[in-house]
XYZ file of C-alpha atoms in Angstrom:
247
model
C -87.151 15.737 15.778
C -89.667 16.303 18.557
C -87.534 18.993 20.230
C -87.172 20.794 16.785
C -90.809 20.818 16.204
C -91.542 22.110 19.717
C -88.960 24.823 19.346
C -90.346 25.916 15.877
C -93.987 26.111 17.301
C -92.964 27.902 20.479
C -90.897 30.529 18.793
C -93.097 31.207 15.811
C -96.208 31.633 18.028
C -94.811 34.918 19.312
C -95.579 38.102 17.607
C -93.013 39.112 14.952
C -93.690 43.027 14.852
C -90.406 43.721 16.715
C -87.832 41.228 15.302
C -85.356 41.952 18.198
C -86.477 40.486 21.392
C -85.014 41.395 24.888
C -83.968 38.427 27.042
C -83.685 38.402 30.724
C -80.140 37.618 31.953
C -79.699 35.527 35.086
C -76.099 34.622 35.602
C -75.336 32.044 33.178
C -78.382 32.298 30.810
C -80.633 34.673 28.992
C -84.267 33.662 28.920
C -87.438 34.606 27.058
C -89.960 36.664 29.087
C -92.091 33.611 29.961
C -88.936 31.747 31.051
C -89.696 28.851 28.769
C -86.603 29.134 26.447
C -83.057 30.095 27.445
C -79.802 30.877 25.679
C -76.711 29.419 27.351
C -73.165 29.039 26.137
C -71.104 26.003 25.150
C -67.340 26.038 25.251
C -64.836 24.172 23.246
C -61.006 24.433 22.739
C -59.554 25.216 19.347
C -56.534 23.839 17.782
C -54.688 26.946 19.167
C -55.665 26.247 22.726
C -57.995 29.365 22.804
C -61.613 28.889 23.773
C -64.479 28.767 21.409
C -67.536 29.948 22.908
C -71.058 29.627 21.109
C -74.700 30.230 22.223
C -77.197 27.382 22.476
C -81.014 27.671 22.702
C -82.892 25.049 24.780
C -85.925 24.675 26.913
C -85.156 26.117 30.372
C -84.952 22.561 32.098
C -82.860 20.997 29.260
C -80.131 23.696 29.222
C -76.747 22.075 30.031
C -74.708 23.369 32.981
C -72.597 26.391 32.170
C -68.834 25.630 31.777
C -66.261 28.129 32.990
C -66.692 31.363 31.170
C -63.111 32.704 31.540
C -60.662 33.000 28.707
C -56.976 33.214 28.296
C -55.147 34.711 31.281
C -58.559 35.619 32.715
C -58.717 38.829 30.500
C -61.708 37.422 28.581
C -65.223 36.798 29.928
C -68.225 35.348 28.064
C -71.821 36.048 28.609
C -75.005 35.327 26.567
C -76.276 38.338 24.774
C -79.630 39.694 25.924
C -81.057 39.835 22.364
C -82.756 37.283 20.103
C -84.302 37.339 16.558
C -86.732 34.729 15.422
C -86.279 33.549 11.924
C -89.012 32.208 9.525
C -87.350 28.746 9.441
C -87.666 28.188 13.203
C -84.218 29.282 13.854
C -82.957 32.291 15.712
C -80.088 34.907 15.657
C -78.522 35.373 19.167
C -75.011 35.958 20.332
C -72.219 35.860 22.928
C -70.732 38.963 24.360
C -66.987 38.746 24.806
C -65.673 41.095 27.360
C -61.956 41.816 27.399
C -59.946 43.789 30.001
C -56.538 45.166 30.448
C -54.725 46.831 33.428
C -51.692 49.110 33.074
C -49.885 51.670 35.082
C -52.331 54.425 36.089
C -55.303 53.196 34.048
C -56.939 50.323 32.280
C -59.799 49.391 29.936
C -62.630 47.067 29.181
C -64.244 46.411 25.778
C -67.228 44.155 24.855
C -67.577 42.588 21.409
C -70.852 41.045 20.332
C -70.446 37.748 18.255
C -73.857 37.114 16.570
C -74.632 33.524 15.541
C -77.432 31.888 13.525
C -78.978 28.968 15.370
C -80.882 26.231 13.541
C -84.298 24.847 14.513
C -82.718 22.595 17.079
C -81.184 25.463 18.773
C -77.473 24.878 17.787
C -75.181 27.460 16.431
C -73.187 27.409 13.323
C -69.405 26.998 13.499
C -68.575 30.730 12.989
C -70.441 34.139 13.810
C -72.276 35.862 11.088
C -71.363 39.169 12.656
C -68.812 40.524 15.075
C -68.887 44.117 16.185
C -67.729 46.118 19.155
C -70.822 47.205 21.347
C -69.172 48.897 24.440
C -65.964 50.140 25.817
C -64.408 52.249 28.477
C -60.631 53.281 28.788
C -58.825 55.504 31.158
C -55.277 56.632 30.326
C -52.819 58.194 32.788
C -51.705 61.631 31.572
C -49.798 63.337 34.288
C -46.385 62.272 35.822
C -45.353 65.417 37.571
C -46.632 68.699 39.070
C -45.733 70.452 35.777
C -47.873 67.806 33.940
C -50.789 68.588 36.288
C -50.550 72.296 35.600
C -50.406 71.728 31.827
C -53.431 69.535 31.968
C -55.419 71.807 34.213
C -55.734 69.011 36.807
C -57.182 66.430 34.289
C -54.705 63.774 34.805
C -56.420 61.086 32.920
C -57.797 60.741 29.529
C -61.023 58.962 29.206
C -62.598 57.188 26.303
C -66.075 55.819 25.790
C -67.883 53.796 23.197
C -71.456 52.663 22.998
C -73.278 50.746 20.121
C -76.900 49.658 19.606
C -78.060 46.893 17.165
C -81.648 46.709 16.027
C -83.227 44.350 13.573
C -85.746 45.272 10.860
C -87.199 43.653 7.669
C -90.073 41.359 9.081
C -90.544 39.294 5.976
C -87.006 38.632 5.320
C -85.383 35.244 6.092
C -82.649 37.130 7.637
C -83.273 40.505 9.037
C -81.404 43.746 8.184
C -79.300 45.050 11.237
C -79.037 48.557 11.883
C -75.864 49.494 13.912
C -75.359 52.926 15.586
C -72.350 53.897 17.652
C -71.325 56.840 19.702
C -67.678 57.426 20.748
C -66.511 60.176 23.244
C -63.183 61.481 24.564
C -62.389 63.492 27.629
C -60.872 66.162 27.744
C -61.342 67.854 24.486
C -58.590 67.037 22.043
C -57.637 63.772 23.603
C -56.058 60.967 21.449
C -54.323 57.746 22.180
C -52.074 58.146 19.228
C -50.560 61.518 20.396
C -48.757 62.582 23.452
C -50.997 65.269 25.220
C -47.935 66.781 26.914
C -46.696 67.826 23.575
C -49.794 69.933 22.838
C -50.589 73.416 24.114
C -51.870 73.680 27.821
C -55.440 72.593 28.443
C -57.928 75.329 29.528
C -60.863 74.961 31.835
C -63.019 75.124 28.651
C -61.302 71.901 27.391
C -62.422 69.945 30.464
C -65.499 68.549 28.760
C -66.414 65.189 27.053
C -66.607 65.469 23.323
C -68.188 63.338 20.782
C -65.951 61.956 18.120
C -67.668 62.295 14.847
C -65.466 59.710 12.983
C -66.313 57.020 15.356
C -69.872 57.945 16.030
C -71.605 56.485 12.985
C -74.278 54.321 11.625
C -74.198 51.236 9.280
C -76.761 49.062 7.871
C -75.808 45.287 7.645
C -77.528 42.904 5.256
C -76.904 39.195 5.082
C -74.692 37.822 2.256
C -75.927 34.272 1.786
C -72.813 33.359 -0.422
C -70.350 34.616 2.249
C -72.401 33.252 5.203
C -72.250 36.641 6.988
C -73.402 40.064 7.379
C -71.905 42.936 5.268
C -72.125 46.700 5.965
C -73.430 49.118 3.440
C -70.002 50.932 3.707
C -66.669 50.243 5.332
C -66.474 50.736 9.146
C -63.796 53.158 10.292
C -60.877 52.220 12.477
C -62.006 53.058 15.947
C -59.586 50.779 17.788
C -58.466 53.778 19.923
C -61.728 53.332 21.524
C -62.678 49.732 21.238
C -59.229 48.016 22.136
C -58.179 48.347 25.775
């Protein structure tokens, strides 16, 4: 009880004009600017044997030691998110970044998903995230397998895909903030697609060797909290951008 009251007092004393606060990441924890409170991670194992990683908020000196942050087959890595939103009830929104990587012949990729949790006044997270969205990805796909391929591809022997997203919090008076999610997806060279064989297309020209923004997967959505469902819902359906966000 004493801890909960101290946490509420400390968090509510900060100005609330900008609801999304940037934390400082130092290896296994992300801390407030004064270093007094830090977000770490707790790790359990689910019934399927997969890791369940959640954030935890504690005074810096009371944060438990960080457990191993690797996932199955070492292709997943967990890290505290460097964002925090203070809630009127003394709780917070913060999250876990889940980084997934994959390597394959002539290429590979890395993608990061943000899992946002609501923490209570004691600094403990709920069982499930209230929002899960991709926030970053980079992929490289081999496209040349012979000298003829190099000629057809104008020397651009890899397709490259990028994805970046930002999340901001608005609605100062609301119990749960409104979250604005903005993404940008790019592909190189012009006309690249993971669902099509580039060697079956017309030869590339020098003018095609540019990075192009994908309008379908460069979009904005507004998420509001659905109390009945216990999660955030977008104002319209998100497009399928797995070509950019799944390595």
